[in-house]
CSV table of C-alpha atoms in Angstrom, one decimal:
chain,number,residue,atom,x,y,z
S,1,MET,CA,-207.1,-10.6,-25.1
S,2,TYR,CA,-204.5,-8.9,-22.2
S,3,PRO,CA,-201.8,-9.4,-24.9
S,4,LEU,CA,-203.4,-7.6,-28.1
S,5,PHE,CA,-204.9,-5.3,-25.2
S,6,PHE,CA,-200.8,-4.4,-24.4
S,7,PHE,CA,-199.6,-4.1,-28.0
S,8,VAL,CA,-202.3,-2.0,-28.5
S,9,PHE,CA,-201.7,0.5,-25.7
S,10,ALA,CA,-197.7,0.3,-25.7
S,11,THR,CA,-197.9,1.0,-29.2
S,12,ALA,CA,-200.1,4.2,-28.5
S,13,ALA,CA,-197.9,5.3,-26.0
S,14,VAL,CA,-194.6,4.8,-28.1
S,15,GLY,CA,-196.6,6.7,-31.0
S,16,PHE,CA,-198.0,9.5,-29.3
S,17,ALA,CA,-194.5,9.9,-27.6
S,18,ILE,CA,-192.6,10.0,-30.8
S,19,ASN,CA,-195.1,12.3,-31.9
S,20,LEU,CA,-194.5,14.7,-29.2
S,21,LEU,CA,-191.4,15.0,-29.9
S,22,VAL,CA,-191.5,15.6,-34.0
S,23,GLN,CA,-194.5,18.0,-33.6
S,24,ARG,CA,-193.5,21.8,-34.0
S,25,HIS,CA,-196.7,23.3,-32.4
S,26,PRO,CA,-196.7,23.1,-28.7
S,27,ILE,CA,-200.2,22.3,-28.1
S,28,HIS,CA,-199.5,19.7,-30.1
S,29,SER,CA,-197.0,18.3,-28.2
S,30,ALA,CA,-198.7,18.7,-25.4
S,31,LEU,CA,-201.5,17.0,-26.6
S,32,SER,CA,-199.5,14.2,-27.5
S,33,LEU,CA,-198.2,14.0,-23.9
S,34,ILE,CA,-201.5,13.6,-22.7
S,35,GLY,CA,-202.3,10.6,-25.4
S,36,VAL,CA,-199.0,8.8,-23.5
S,37,MET,CA,-200.6,9.7,-20.7
S,38,ALA,CA,-203.6,8.1,-20.9
S,39,SER,CA,-202.4,5.3,-22.9
S,40,LEU,CA,-200.0,4.4,-19.7
S,41,ALA,CA,-202.7,4.4,-17.3
S,42,SER,CA,-204.8,2.1,-20.1
S,43,LEU,CA,-201.7,-0.3,-18.9
S,44,TYR,CA,-201.6,0.3,-15.2
S,45,LEU,CA,-205.3,-0.4,-15.7
S,46,MET,CA,-204.6,-4.1,-17.0
S,47,LEU,CA,-202.3,-5.1,-14.3
S,48,GLY,CA,-205.0,-4.6,-11.8
S,49,ALA,CA,-203.8,-1.1,-10.3
S,50,GLU,CA,-206.9,0.4,-10.9
S,51,PHE,CA,-206.1,3.5,-8.3
S,52,ILE,CA,-203.2,4.0,-10.0
S,53,ALA,CA,-204.3,4.5,-13.7
S,54,ALA,CA,-207.1,6.5,-11.9
S,55,VAL,CA,-204.9,9.1,-10.2
S,56,GLN,CA,-202.5,9.0,-13.1
S,57,VAL,CA,-205.8,10.4,-15.4
S,58,ILE,CA,-206.9,12.8,-12.7
S,59,VAL,CA,-203.6,14.1,-11.6
S,60,TYR,CA,-201.2,14.2,-14.9
S,61,ALA,CA,-203.5,14.3,-17.5
S,62,GLY,CA,-206.7,15.8,-16.2
S,63,ALA,CA,-204.8,18.7,-13.8
S,64,ILE,CA,-201.1,19.1,-14.8
S,65,MET,CA,-201.6,19.2,-18.6
S,66,VAL,CA,-204.5,21.2,-18.5
S,67,LEU,CA,-202.1,24.3,-16.8
S,68,PHE,CA,-199.6,23.4,-19.3
S,69,VAL,CA,-202.6,23.8,-22.6
S,70,PHE,CA,-203.6,26.8,-20.2
S,71,VAL,CA,-200.0,28.3,-20.1
S,72,ILE,CA,-199.5,27.8,-23.6
S,73,MET,CA,-202.7,29.4,-25.0
S,74,LEU,CA,-202.3,32.4,-22.6
S,75,LEU,CA,-198.6,32.9,-23.8
S,76,ASN,CA,-199.8,32.3,-27.3
S,77,ALA,CA,-196.6,30.6,-28.1
S,78,GLY,CA,-196.2,29.6,-31.9
S,79,GLU,CA,-194.4,26.8,-33.7
S,80,GLU,CA,-190.8,26.3,-32.7
S,81,GLU,CA,-188.0,27.3,-35.0
S,82,ARG,CA,-185.6,24.6,-35.7
S,83,THR,CA,-182.0,25.1,-35.6
S,84,ASP,CA,-179.1,23.2,-37.5
S,85,ARG,CA,-179.2,20.0,-35.9
S,86,SER,CA,-176.3,19.1,-33.9
S,87,ARG,CA,-174.1,16.9,-35.9
S,88,LEU,CA,-172.9,14.7,-33.0
S,89,ALA,CA,-176.4,13.6,-32.3
S,90,LYS,CA,-177.0,13.1,-35.9
S,91,TYR,CA,-174.5,10.3,-36.5
S,92,LEU,CA,-174.4,8.7,-33.0
S,93,GLY,CA,-177.6,9.8,-31.6
S,94,MET,CA,-179.4,6.5,-33.0
S,95,PRO,CA,-176.6,3.9,-32.1
S,96,LEU,CA,-176.0,4.9,-28.8
S,97,PHE,CA,-179.6,5.0,-28.2
S,98,LEU,CA,-180.3,1.4,-29.5
S,99,VAL,CA,-177.1,0.5,-27.5
S,100,PHE,CA,-179.0,1.9,-24.7
S,101,LEU,CA,-182.0,-0.4,-25.4
S,102,VAL,CA,-180.3,-3.5,-25.2
S,103,THR,CA,-178.3,-2.7,-22.4
S,104,LEU,CA,-181.5,-2.2,-20.6
S,105,ALA,CA,-183.6,-5.3,-21.9
S,106,THR,CA,-180.8,-7.4,-21.6
S,107,ILE,CA,-180.1,-6.4,-17.7
S,108,LEU,CA,-183.8,-6.7,-17.1
S,109,SER,CA,-183.9,-10.1,-18.6
S,110,ARG,CA,-181.4,-11.5,-16.8
S,111,GLN,CA,-182.3,-9.5,-13.3
S,112,PHE,CA,-186.0,-11.0,-13.1
S,113,SER,CA,-187.4,-14.6,-14.3
S,114,PRO,CA,-190.5,-14.4,-16.4
S,115,ASN,CA,-192.1,-16.1,-13.7
S,116,SER,CA,-191.6,-13.4,-11.0
S,117,MET,CA,-192.6,-11.1,-13.1
S,118,VAL,CA,-196.4,-9.5,-12.7
S,119,GLN,CA,-199.4,-10.8,-14.8
S,120,PHE,CA,-202.1,-9.0,-16.5
S,121,GLY,CA,-205.2,-8.6,-14.2
S,122,ASP,CA,-204.0,-10.1,-11.3
S,123,PHE,CA,-202.3,-7.2,-9.2
S,124,PRO,CA,-202.6,-7.9,-5.6
S,125,GLY,CA,-202.8,-4.2,-4.5
S,126,HIS,CA,-205.9,-2.9,-3.8
S,127,THR,CA,-207.1,0.4,-3.2
S,128,ALA,CA,-207.9,-0.1,0.5
S,129,ASP,CA,-204.2,-1.7,0.4
S,130,ILE,CA,-202.6,1.4,-0.8
S,131,GLY,CA,-203.7,3.5,1.5
S,132,ARG,CA,-202.8,1.4,4.5
S,133,ARG,CA,-199.5,0.7,3.4
S,134,LEU,CA,-199.3,4.6,2.8
S,135,PHE,CA,-200.4,5.7,5.8
S,136,GLN,CA,-199.1,2.6,8.2
S,137,ASN,CA,-195.8,1.5,6.7
S,138,PHE,CA,-194.9,4.7,4.7
S,139,LEU,CA,-196.6,7.7,6.5
S,140,LEU,CA,-192.8,9.3,7.5
S,141,PRO,CA,-192.2,10.1,3.5
S,142,PHE,CA,-195.6,10.4,3.0
S,143,GLU,CA,-195.8,13.3,5.5
S,144,VAL,CA,-192.4,14.4,4.3
S,145,VAL,CA,-193.7,14.9,0.8
S,146,SER,CA,-196.5,16.3,1.9
S,147,ILE,CA,-194.5,19.0,3.7
S,148,LEU,CA,-192.4,19.3,0.5
S,149,ILE,CA,-195.3,20.2,-1.5
S,150,LEU,CA,-196.4,22.7,0.9
S,151,ILE,CA,-193.0,24.4,0.9
S,152,ALA,CA,-192.9,24.5,-2.9
S,153,ILE,CA,-196.6,26.0,-2.9
S,154,VAL,CA,-195.8,29.2,-0.4
S,155,GLY,CA,-192.5,29.7,-2.4
S,156,ALA,CA,-194.6,29.8,-5.6
S,157,VAL,CA,-197.0,32.2,-3.8
S,158,VAL,CA,-193.8,34.1,-2.6
S,159,LEU,CA,-192.6,34.1,-6.0
S,160,ALA,CA,-195.7,35.5,-7.4
S,161,ARG,CA,-196.7,38.0,-5.3
S,162,LYS,CA,-193.3,39.8,-5.3
S,163,GLU,CA,-193.9,42.8,-8.0
S,164,THR,CA,-196.4,44.2,-5.5
S,165,TYR,CA,-194.1,44.9,-2.8
Z,1,MET,CA,-217.7,-14.1,-21.6
Z,2,SER,CA,-220.4,-16.2,-23.5
Z,3,LEU,CA,-221.9,-15.1,-26.3
Z,4,PRO,CA,-225.5,-14.8,-25.2
Z,5,ILE,CA,-224.3,-12.5,-22.3
Z,6,LEU,CA,-222.1,-10.5,-24.7
Z,7,ILE,CA,-224.6,-9.7,-27.1
Z,8,PHE,CA,-227.2,-8.9,-23.9
Z,9,THR,CA,-224.6,-6.5,-22.8
Z,10,LEU,CA,-224.4,-4.9,-25.9
Z,11,ALA,CA,-228.0,-4.5,-26.1
Z,12,LYS,CA,-228.2,-2.9,-22.3
Z,13,ILE,CA,-225.7,0.0,-23.4
Z,14,VAL,CA,-227.4,0.6,-26.6
Z,15,VAL,CA,-230.7,1.3,-25.0
Z,16,ILE,CA,-229.2,3.0,-21.7
Z,17,LEU,CA,-227.5,5.5,-24.3
Z,18,LEU,CA,-230.7,5.8,-26.1
Z,19,VAL,CA,-232.6,6.4,-22.8
Z,20,LEU,CA,-230.4,9.0,-22.1
Z,21,LEU,CA,-230.2,10.9,-24.8
Z,22,THR,CA,-234.0,11.1,-25.0
Z,23,VAL,CA,-233.7,12.4,-21.2
Z,24,VAL,CA,-231.0,15.0,-22.5
Z,25,ALA,CA,-232.8,16.2,-25.2
Z,26,TYR,CA,-236.2,16.7,-22.8
Z,27,ALA,CA,-234.0,18.2,-20.2
Z,28,VAL,CA,-233.2,21.1,-22.7
Z,29,TRP,CA,-237.2,21.2,-23.2
Z,30,PHE,CA,-237.7,21.3,-19.5
Z,31,GLU,CA,-235.1,24.0,-18.7
Z,32,ARG,CA,-236.8,26.5,-21.9
Z,33,LYS,CA,-240.4,25.6,-20.2
Z,34,LEU,CA,-239.1,26.4,-16.8
Z,35,VAL,CA,-237.3,29.2,-17.4
Z,36,ALA,CA,-240.2,30.8,-19.4
Z,37,ARG,CA,-242.5,30.2,-16.6
Z,38,ILE,CA,-239.7,31.9,-14.3
Z,39,GLN,CA,-239.9,35.1,-16.9
Z,40,SER,CA,-243.7,34.9,-17.5
Z,41,ARG,CA,-243.3,33.4,-20.7
Z,42,TRP,CA,-245.0,30.1,-22.4
Z,43,GLY,CA,-241.9,28.7,-23.8
Z,44,PRO,CA,-242.1,26.2,-26.4
Z,45,THR,CA,-245.6,25.6,-27.4
Z,46,ARG,CA,-246.1,25.0,-31.5
Z,47,VAL,CA,-244.5,21.6,-31.9
Z,48,GLY,CA,-246.8,19.3,-30.1
Z,49,PRO,CA,-248.6,19.5,-27.0
Z,50,HIS,CA,-247.3,21.6,-24.6
Z,51,GLY,CA,-244.0,21.8,-27.1
Z,52,LEU,CA,-243.4,18.1,-26.2
Z,53,LEU,CA,-242.5,17.2,-30.1
Z,54,GLN,CA,-239.8,20.4,-29.7
Z,55,PRO,CA,-236.8,18.4,-29.2
Z,56,LEU,CA,-237.2,16.5,-32.2
Z,57,ALA,CA,-237.7,19.5,-34.0
Z,58,ASP,CA,-234.5,20.7,-32.5
Z,59,ALA,CA,-232.5,17.6,-33.3
Z,60,ILE,CA,-233.8,17.3,-37.4
Z,61,LYS,CA,-232.9,21.4,-37.8
Z,62,LEU,CA,-229.1,20.7,-36.5
Z,63,LEU,CA,-228.7,18.1,-38.3
Z,64,THR,CA,-229.7,19.4,-41.4
Z,65,LYS,CA,-228.4,22.9,-40.7
Z,66,GLU,CA,-225.2,24.2,-43.3
Z,67,ASP,CA,-222.0,23.4,-41.4
Z,68,ILE,CA,-219.7,26.4,-41.5
Z,69,THR,CA,-215.9,25.7,-40.8
Z,70,PRO,CA,-213.6,29.0,-40.4
Z,71,SER,CA,-211.0,30.0,-42.3
Z,72,GLY,CA,-207.5,29.4,-40.3
Z,73,VAL,CA,-208.9,26.8,-38.3
Z,74,PHE,CA,-206.3,23.9,-36.6
Z,75,GLY,CA,-208.0,21.1,-38.7
Z,76,LEU,CA,-207.6,18.3,-37.0
Z,77,VAL,CA,-208.2,19.7,-33.5
Z,78,TYR,CA,-211.0,22.0,-34.4
Z,79,LEU,CA,-212.8,18.3,-35.3
Z,80,LEU,CA,-211.5,16.1,-32.1
Z,81,ALA,CA,-212.9,18.7,-29.5
Z,82,PRO,CA,-216.4,18.5,-29.7
Z,83,ALA,CA,-216.4,14.5,-30.1
Z,84,LEU,CA,-214.1,14.5,-27.2
Z,85,SER,CA,-216.7,16.7,-24.8
Z,86,LEU,CA,-219.3,14.5,-26.2
Z,87,ILE,CA,-217.3,11.1,-25.6
Z,88,THR,CA,-216.4,12.0,-21.8
Z,89,ALA,CA,-219.5,13.3,-21.2
Z,90,LEU,CA,-221.4,10.1,-21.8
Z,91,LEU,CA,-218.4,7.9,-21.2
Z,92,ALA,CA,-219.3,9.1,-17.3
Z,93,PHE,CA,-222.5,7.8,-17.3
Z,94,SER,CA,-221.1,4.1,-17.8
Z,95,VAL,CA,-220.8,3.9,-13.8
Z,96,ILE,CA,-223.9,5.3,-12.9
Z,97,PRO,CA,-226.0,2.8,-10.8
Z,98,PHE,CA,-229.7,3.6,-11.0
Z,99,GLY,CA,-231.1,0.9,-9.7
Z,100,PRO,CA,-230.6,-1.9,-6.6
Z,101,VAL,CA,-228.6,-5.0,-8.3
Z,102,THR,CA,-231.2,-6.7,-10.6
Z,103,GLU,CA,-229.8,-9.9,-12.6
Z,104,VAL,CA,-231.4,-10.7,-15.8
Z,105,GLY,CA,-229.5,-13.6,-17.2
Z,106,GLY,CA,-226.3,-12.9,-15.5
Z,107,VAL,CA,-226.3,-9.6,-16.4
Z,108,ASP,CA,-227.2,-6.4,-14.0
Z,109,LEU,CA,-229.6,-4.4,-16.0
Z,110,PHE,CA,-229.3,-1.0,-14.0
Z,111,GLN,CA,-225.7,-0.1,-14.6
Z,112,ILE,CA,-223.1,-0.5,-17.4
Z,113,ALA,CA,-220.1,-1.3,-15.4
Z,114,ASP,CA,-219.6,-1.6,-11.8
Z,115,LEU,CA,-216.3,-0.6,-11.3
Z,116,ASP,CA,-214.3,-0.8,-7.6
Z,117,ILE,CA,-213.1,2.8,-8.4
Z,118,GLY,CA,-216.4,4.4,-9.6
Z,119,LEU,CA,-216.3,7.5,-8.0
Z,120,LEU,CA,-212.8,8.2,-9.2
Z,121,PHE,CA,-213.7,7.2,-12.5
Z,122,ILE,CA,-216.0,9.8,-12.9
Z,123,LEU,CA,-213.8,12.3,-11.5
Z,124,SER,CA,-210.7,11.1,-13.5
Z,125,ILE,CA,-213.1,11.4,-17.0
Z,126,SER,CA,-214.7,14.9,-15.7
Z,127,SER,CA,-211.3,16.1,-15.6
Z,128,MET,CA,-210.4,14.8,-18.8
Z,129,GLY,CA,-214.0,17.0,-20.1
Z,130,VAL,CA,-212.3,20.2,-19.8
Z,131,TYR,CA,-210.1,19.4,-23.1
Z,132,GLY,CA,-213.1,19.5,-25.3
Z,133,ILE,CA,-213.8,23.1,-24.2
Z,134,VAL,CA,-210.1,24.1,-24.5
Z,135,LEU,CA,-209.3,22.8,-27.6
Z,136,ALA,CA,-212.4,24.1,-29.0
Z,137,GLY,CA,-211.3,27.8,-27.9
Z,138,TRP,CA,-208.0,27.8,-29.0
Z,139,SER,CA,-208.5,25.9,-32.2
Z,140,SER,CA,-211.5,28.4,-33.4
Z,141,ASN,CA,-208.8,30.7,-34.2
Z,142,SER,CA,-211.3,33.6,-32.4
Z,143,LYS,CA,-210.7,35.6,-29.8
Z,144,TYR,CA,-214.1,35.2,-28.2
Z,145,SER,CA,-213.1,31.2,-28.4
Z,146,LEU,CA,-209.8,31.8,-27.1
Z,147,LEU,CA,-210.8,33.5,-23.8
Z,148,GLY,CA,-213.9,31.1,-23.4
Z,149,GLY,CA,-211.3,28.4,-23.3
Z,150,LEU,CA,-208.8,29.7,-21.4
Z,151,ARG,CA,-212.0,31.0,-18.5
Z,152,SER,CA,-212.6,27.1,-18.9
Z,153,SER,CA,-209.4,25.5,-17.8
Z,154,ALA,CA,-208.8,28.2,-15.3
Z,155,GLN,CA,-212.5,27.3,-13.8
Z,156,MET,CA,-212.3,24.1,-14.0
Z,157,ILE,CA,-209.1,23.1,-12.0
Z,158,SER,CA,-209.9,25.6,-9.7
Z,159,TYR,CA,-213.6,23.8,-8.9
Z,160,GLU,CA,-212.2,20.3,-9.5
Z,161,LEU,CA,-210.6,21.0,-6.5
Z,162,ALA,CA,-213.3,22.0,-4.4
Z,163,ALA,CA,-215.6,19.2,-5.6
Z,164,GLY,CA,-213.0,16.4,-5.1
Z,165,LEU,CA,-212.2,17.4,-1.5
Z,166,SER,CA,-215.9,18.0,-0.7
Z,167,LEU,CA,-216.4,14.2,-1.3
Z,168,VAL,CA,-214.0,12.6,0.7
Z,169,GLY,CA,-216.1,13.2,3.5
Z,170,VAL,CA,-218.9,10.9,1.9
Z,171,LEU,CA,-215.8,8.6,1.1
Z,172,LEU,CA,-214.8,8.7,5.3
Z,173,LEU,CA,-218.9,8.0,5.9
Z,174,SER,CA,-218.9,5.1,3.4
Z,175,GLY,CA,-215.5,3.7,3.8
Z,176,SER,CA,-215.6,2.8,0.3
Z,177,LEU,CA,-215.1,4.2,-3.6
Z,178,ASN,CA,-217.4,1.9,-5.0
Z,179,LEU,CA,-221.2,3.8,-5.9
Z,180,ARG,CA,-223.3,0.9,-5.4
Z,181,GLU,CA,-221.7,0.4,-1.6
Z,182,ILE,CA,-222.2,4.3,-1.1
Z,183,VAL,CA,-225.3,4.0,-1.7
Z,184,ASN,CA,-225.7,0.7,0.1
Z,185,ALA,CA,-224.0,2.7,3.1
Z,186,GLN,CA,-227.1,5.1,3.7
Z,187,THR,CA,-229.7,2.4,3.9
Z,188,GLY,CA,-232.0,2.6,6.8
Z,189,VAL,CA,-232.8,5.5,9.2
Z,190,TRP,CA,-232.4,7.3,12.3
Z,191,GLY,CA,-235.3,7.8,14.3
Z,192,ILE,CA,-237.5,9.2,11.4
Z,193,ILE,CA,-234.6,10.8,9.0
Z,194,PRO,CA,-233.0,8.6,6.3
Z,195,ARG,CA,-229.7,7.9,7.0
Z,196,TRP,CA,-228.8,9.7,3.7
Z,197,ASN,CA,-225.1,11.5,3.8
Z,198,VAL,CA,-226.4,14.6,3.0
Z,199,PHE,CA,-227.4,15.5,6.9
Z,200,PRO,CA,-224.1,14.3,8.3
Z,201,GLN,CA,-222.3,16.2,5.3
Z,202,PHE,CA,-224.5,19.1,4.6
Z,203,ILE,CA,-221.7,21.4,4.0
Z,204,GLY,CA,-219.8,18.7,1.8
Z,205,PHE,CA,-222.9,18.9,0.3
Z,206,PHE,CA,-223.3,22.4,-0.7
Z,207,CYS,CA,-219.9,22.5,-1.7
Z,208,PHE,CA,-220.2,19.8,-4.0
Z,209,LEU,CA,-223.2,21.5,-5.4
Z,210,THR,CA,-221.6,24.6,-5.9
Z,211,ALA,CA,-218.6,23.6,-7.5
Z,212,ALA,CA,-220.4,20.9,-9.7
Z,213,ILE,CA,-222.4,23.8,-11.4
Z,214,ALA,CA,-219.6,25.6,-11.7
Z,215,GLU,CA,-217.9,22.7,-13.4
Z,216,THR,CA,-220.6,21.7,-15.8
Z,217,ASN,CA,-220.2,25.6,-16.8
Z,218,ARG,CA,-223.6,26.6,-15.7
Z,219,LEU,CA,-225.5,29.9,-14.8
Z,220,PRO,CA,-224.3,31.7,-12.2
Z,221,PHE,CA,-220.5,30.2,-13.6
Z,222,ASP,CA,-221.1,30.2,-16.8
Z,223,LEU,CA,-218.1,32.4,-17.6
Z,224,PRO,CA,-216.9,30.3,-20.5
Z,225,GLU,CA,-219.6,31.1,-22.9
Z,226,ALA,CA,-220.7,34.3,-21.2
Z,227,GLU,CA,-223.0,35.6,-23.9
Z,228,THR,CA,-223.2,39.1,-23.2
Z,229,GLU,CA,-219.4,39.6,-23.3
Z,230,LEU,CA,-217.9,36.5,-25.6
Z,231,VAL,CA,-221.0,35.6,-28.7
Z,232,ALA,CA,-221.2,32.2,-27.2
Z,233,GLY,CA,-217.5,31.5,-25.6
Z,234,TYR,CA,-215.7,28.8,-26.5
Z,235,HIS,CA,-218.2,27.3,-29.2
Z,236,THR,CA,-218.8,30.8,-30.8
Z,237,GLU,CA,-217.3,29.3,-34.4
Z,238,TYR,CA,-219.1,26.0,-34.2
Z,239,SER,CA,-222.3,25.1,-36.1
Z,240,SER,CA,-224.6,22.4,-37.0
Z,241,MET,CA,-224.1,19.1,-35.2
Z,242,LYS,CA,-220.8,20.1,-33.9
Z,243,PHE,CA,-222.6,22.8,-31.8
Z,244,ALA,CA,-225.0,20.2,-30.9
Z,245,MET,CA,-222.3,18.1,-29.4
Z,246,PHE,CA,-221.5,20.8,-27.3
Z,247,PHE,CA,-224.6,21.0,-26.2
Z,248,MET,CA,-225.7,17.6,-25.4
Z,249,ALA,CA,-222.4,17.2,-23.8
Z,250,GLU,CA,-223.4,20.2,-21.6
Z,251,TYR,CA,-226.6,18.8,-20.7
Z,252,THR,CA,-225.3,15.2,-19.9
Z,253,ASN,CA,-222.7,16.6,-17.8
Z,254,MET,CA,-225.8,18.4,-15.8
Z,255,LEU,CA,-227.4,15.2,-15.7
Z,256,THR,CA,-224.2,13.0,-14.3
Z,257,VAL,CA,-223.7,15.5,-11.7
Z,258,SER,CA,-227.9,15.3,-10.8
Z,259,CYS,CA,-226.9,11.1,-10.5
Z,260,LEU,CA,-223.7,11.4,-8.3
Z,261,ALA,CA,-225.4,13.6,-6.3
Z,262,THR,CA,-228.1,11.9,-5.6
Z,263,LEU,CA,-226.0,8.7,-5.2
Z,264,LEU,CA,-223.4,10.0,-2.6
Z,265,PHE,CA,-225.7,12.1,-1.0
Z,266,PHE,CA,-229.5,11.5,-1.3
Z,267,GLY,CA,-229.2,7.7,-0.7
Z,268,GLY,CA,-229.5,6.8,-4.4
Z,269,TRP,CA,-232.7,4.7,-5.2
Z,270,HIS,CA,-233.6,4.1,-1.4
Z,271,GLY,CA,-237.2,5.0,-0.9
Z,272,PRO,CA,-240.4,3.6,0.5
Z,273,THR,CA,-241.4,0.2,-1.8
Z,274,PHE,CA,-244.4,-1.2,-1.3
Z,275,GLY,CA,-247.0,-3.4,-3.3
Z,276,PRO,CA,-247.0,-6.4,-5.4
Z,277,ALA,CA,-243.3,-7.7,-6.5
Z,278,VAL,CA,-243.4,-5.6,-9.8
Z,279,LEU,CA,-244.1,-2.3,-8.1
Z,280,GLN,CA,-241.4,-3.4,-5.9
Z,281,ALA,CA,-238.9,-3.7,-8.9
Z,282,ILE,CA,-240.1,-0.6,-10.3
Z,283,LEU,CA,-240.2,2.1,-7.3
Z,284,PRO,CA,-236.4,2.1,-6.5
Z,285,LEU,CA,-236.0,3.3,-10.0
Z,286,PHE,CA,-239.1,5.8,-9.3
Z,287,TRP,CA,-237.7,7.4,-6.7
Z,288,PHE,CA,-234.1,7.7,-8.1
Z,289,SER,CA,-235.7,9.6,-11.2
Z,290,LEU,CA,-237.4,11.9,-8.5
Z,291,LYS,CA,-234.5,13.3,-6.8
Z,292,VAL,CA,-232.5,13.4,-10.2
Z,293,LEU,CA,-235.6,15.2,-11.4
Z,294,CYS,CA,-235.3,17.5,-8.3
Z,295,PHE,CA,-231.6,18.5,-8.9
Z,296,LEU,CA,-232.3,19.3,-12.7
Z,297,PHE,CA,-235.0,21.2,-11.5
Z,298,LEU,CA,-232.7,23.1,-9.0
Z,299,TYR,CA,-229.9,23.5,-11.7
Z,300,VAL,CA,-232.7,25.6,-14.1
Z,301,TRP,CA,-234.3,27.2,-10.8
Z,302,ILE,CA,-230.8,28.7,-10.2
Z,303,ARG,CA,-230.3,29.4,-13.9
Z,304,GLY,CA,-233.4,31.0,-13.7
Z,305,THR,CA,-232.5,33.5,-10.6
Z,306,LEU,CA,-229.3,34.2,-10.4
Z,307,PRO,CA,-227.0,36.6,-12.3
Z,308,ARG,CA,-223.4,36.1,-13.4
Z,309,PHE,CA,-220.1,36.0,-11.4
Z,310,ARG,CA,-217.8,38.8,-12.5
Z,311,TYR,CA,-214.5,36.0,-13.3
Z,312,ASP,CA,-212.6,37.6,-10.6
Z,313,GLN,CA,-215.2,37.1,-8.2
Z,314,LEU,CA,-215.5,33.5,-9.5
Z,315,MET,CA,-212.0,32.9,-8.5
Z,316,ALA,CA,-211.5,34.2,-5.3
Z,317,PHE,CA,-215.1,32.4,-4.5
Z,318,GLY,CA,-213.3,29.0,-5.5
Z,319,TRP,CA,-210.0,29.2,-3.9
Z,320,LYS,CA,-210.9,31.4,-0.6
Z,321,VAL,CA,-214.0,30.3,0.3
Z,322,LEU,CA,-214.8,26.9,-1.2
Z,323,VAL,CA,-211.2,24.8,-1.1
Z,324,PRO,CA,-211.0,26.2,2.6
Z,325,VAL,CA,-214.9,25.0,3.6
Z,326,ALA,CA,-214.3,21.9,1.8
Z,327,LEU,CA,-211.0,21.4,3.3
Z,328,GLY,CA,-212.3,22.3,6.9
Z,329,ASN,CA,-215.3,20.1,6.4
Z,330,LEU,CA,-212.7,16.9,5.6
Z,331,VAL,CA,-210.8,17.6,8.9
Z,332,LEU,CA,-213.9,17.8,10.8
Z,333,THR,CA,-215.3,14.7,9.4
Z,334,SER,CA,-212.0,12.7,9.8
Z,335,PHE,CA,-212.0,13.7,13.4
Z,336,ILE,CA,-215.6,12.7,14.5
Z,337,VAL,CA,-215.4,9.5,12.1
Z,338,ALA,CA,-211.8,8.9,14.4
Z,339,LEU,CA,-213.8,9.6,17.5
Z,340,TRP,CA,-216.4,7.5,16.8
Z,341,SER,CA,-214.9,4.6,16.0
Z,342,ALA,CA,-212.6,4.7,18.9
């Protein structure tokens, strides 16, 4: 059952990603991005990473993308205007992309034997384990990241209030 | 999974869905009756005794009405939006347990799916629910719809944060994201009062209730569909069954929030059980339904008595009052829990 679901969601993720690039209206692109994130969340879920799947949906699909859509609607952004495409990309784009893909696949398959990979449905990390790791083994990185985000929030507020001085 | 269990599970899902939709239909009747009483009117009285068949008549009316699609809409998105609203609303209900574990033939009767991350699942699904409203507003090609959609997206983001933060206190007390375990952590009594989370977490409870009312777009926070300023807000251009889908989604969300408040703060199905075995099996369901009904009553009561916020008041209240209070509650609770366990 898992391989079938994997191909369904993997195809959906890639399909949405391609659609994201092809669509000319920003809202349609944003919707495709939500589709990509939802498909990825389903893949995480099949690996047993329930917490990461839920957070992926809550944070990325539910909060960040709502802001994207909000801004697109507020600015009333129209369809993008296509310029003449770069000739370099037209002829070299696809071959270079294929070379990159093959290289990546070879390195990954040499680096990891099939036995050492995570199997569907037997991911050992439960939500409590993630919390324990985060607040015991990785407490310093966690706190540093929180301060970084705090600085970003303060910076955003400062930038937004500048005009009133 | 064997075939009989599969069939039994499917049957369970269908039955729960039918019951849910009936309850949603009668929640509309309940609200119309109650608001009418608050305003010294009778409410629906013509169809059936006390207007009890009114939901049926409304359903037939909505199904047979002409479906008008205005010109200049964004086709696919316009069709997708009501479905998205209803699907997310119904999906959130799939992890709600409404009774103790009662297994018949290997299938738990009173819950569709017992997820370890039940609470996070509900939060993530409800955070997706905003897209239905936002996309409806945007794709309708109407200024009122667009304004409704814009207001909704900003409102949802602001109040989702407060709702999420106010629930962390409950998680700290029960130490689990599983809804059943949260309810089971509230068994027993302190002296004469039950061990419900609402007593140690009353600040969190009020934050959650306020944020949840705002998230379900109900008065006094119904800015996305404020009929006195925006005609009907995000669903202005929808008619017939598409409109009904938004309507059902709104009442399903109300019901989910009422269930969630009951489970997290009011001990779920816990209550005095007595009498013969059959009665003991049914009483938990009765207590659960009674508590949910109290919350539905509260919803309608608030709707019948409070005026609507202004939009800037709504934003200021969300960010400057609700989020800091929920954060303070979180810090206080974790402090006390840490001291207690030390």
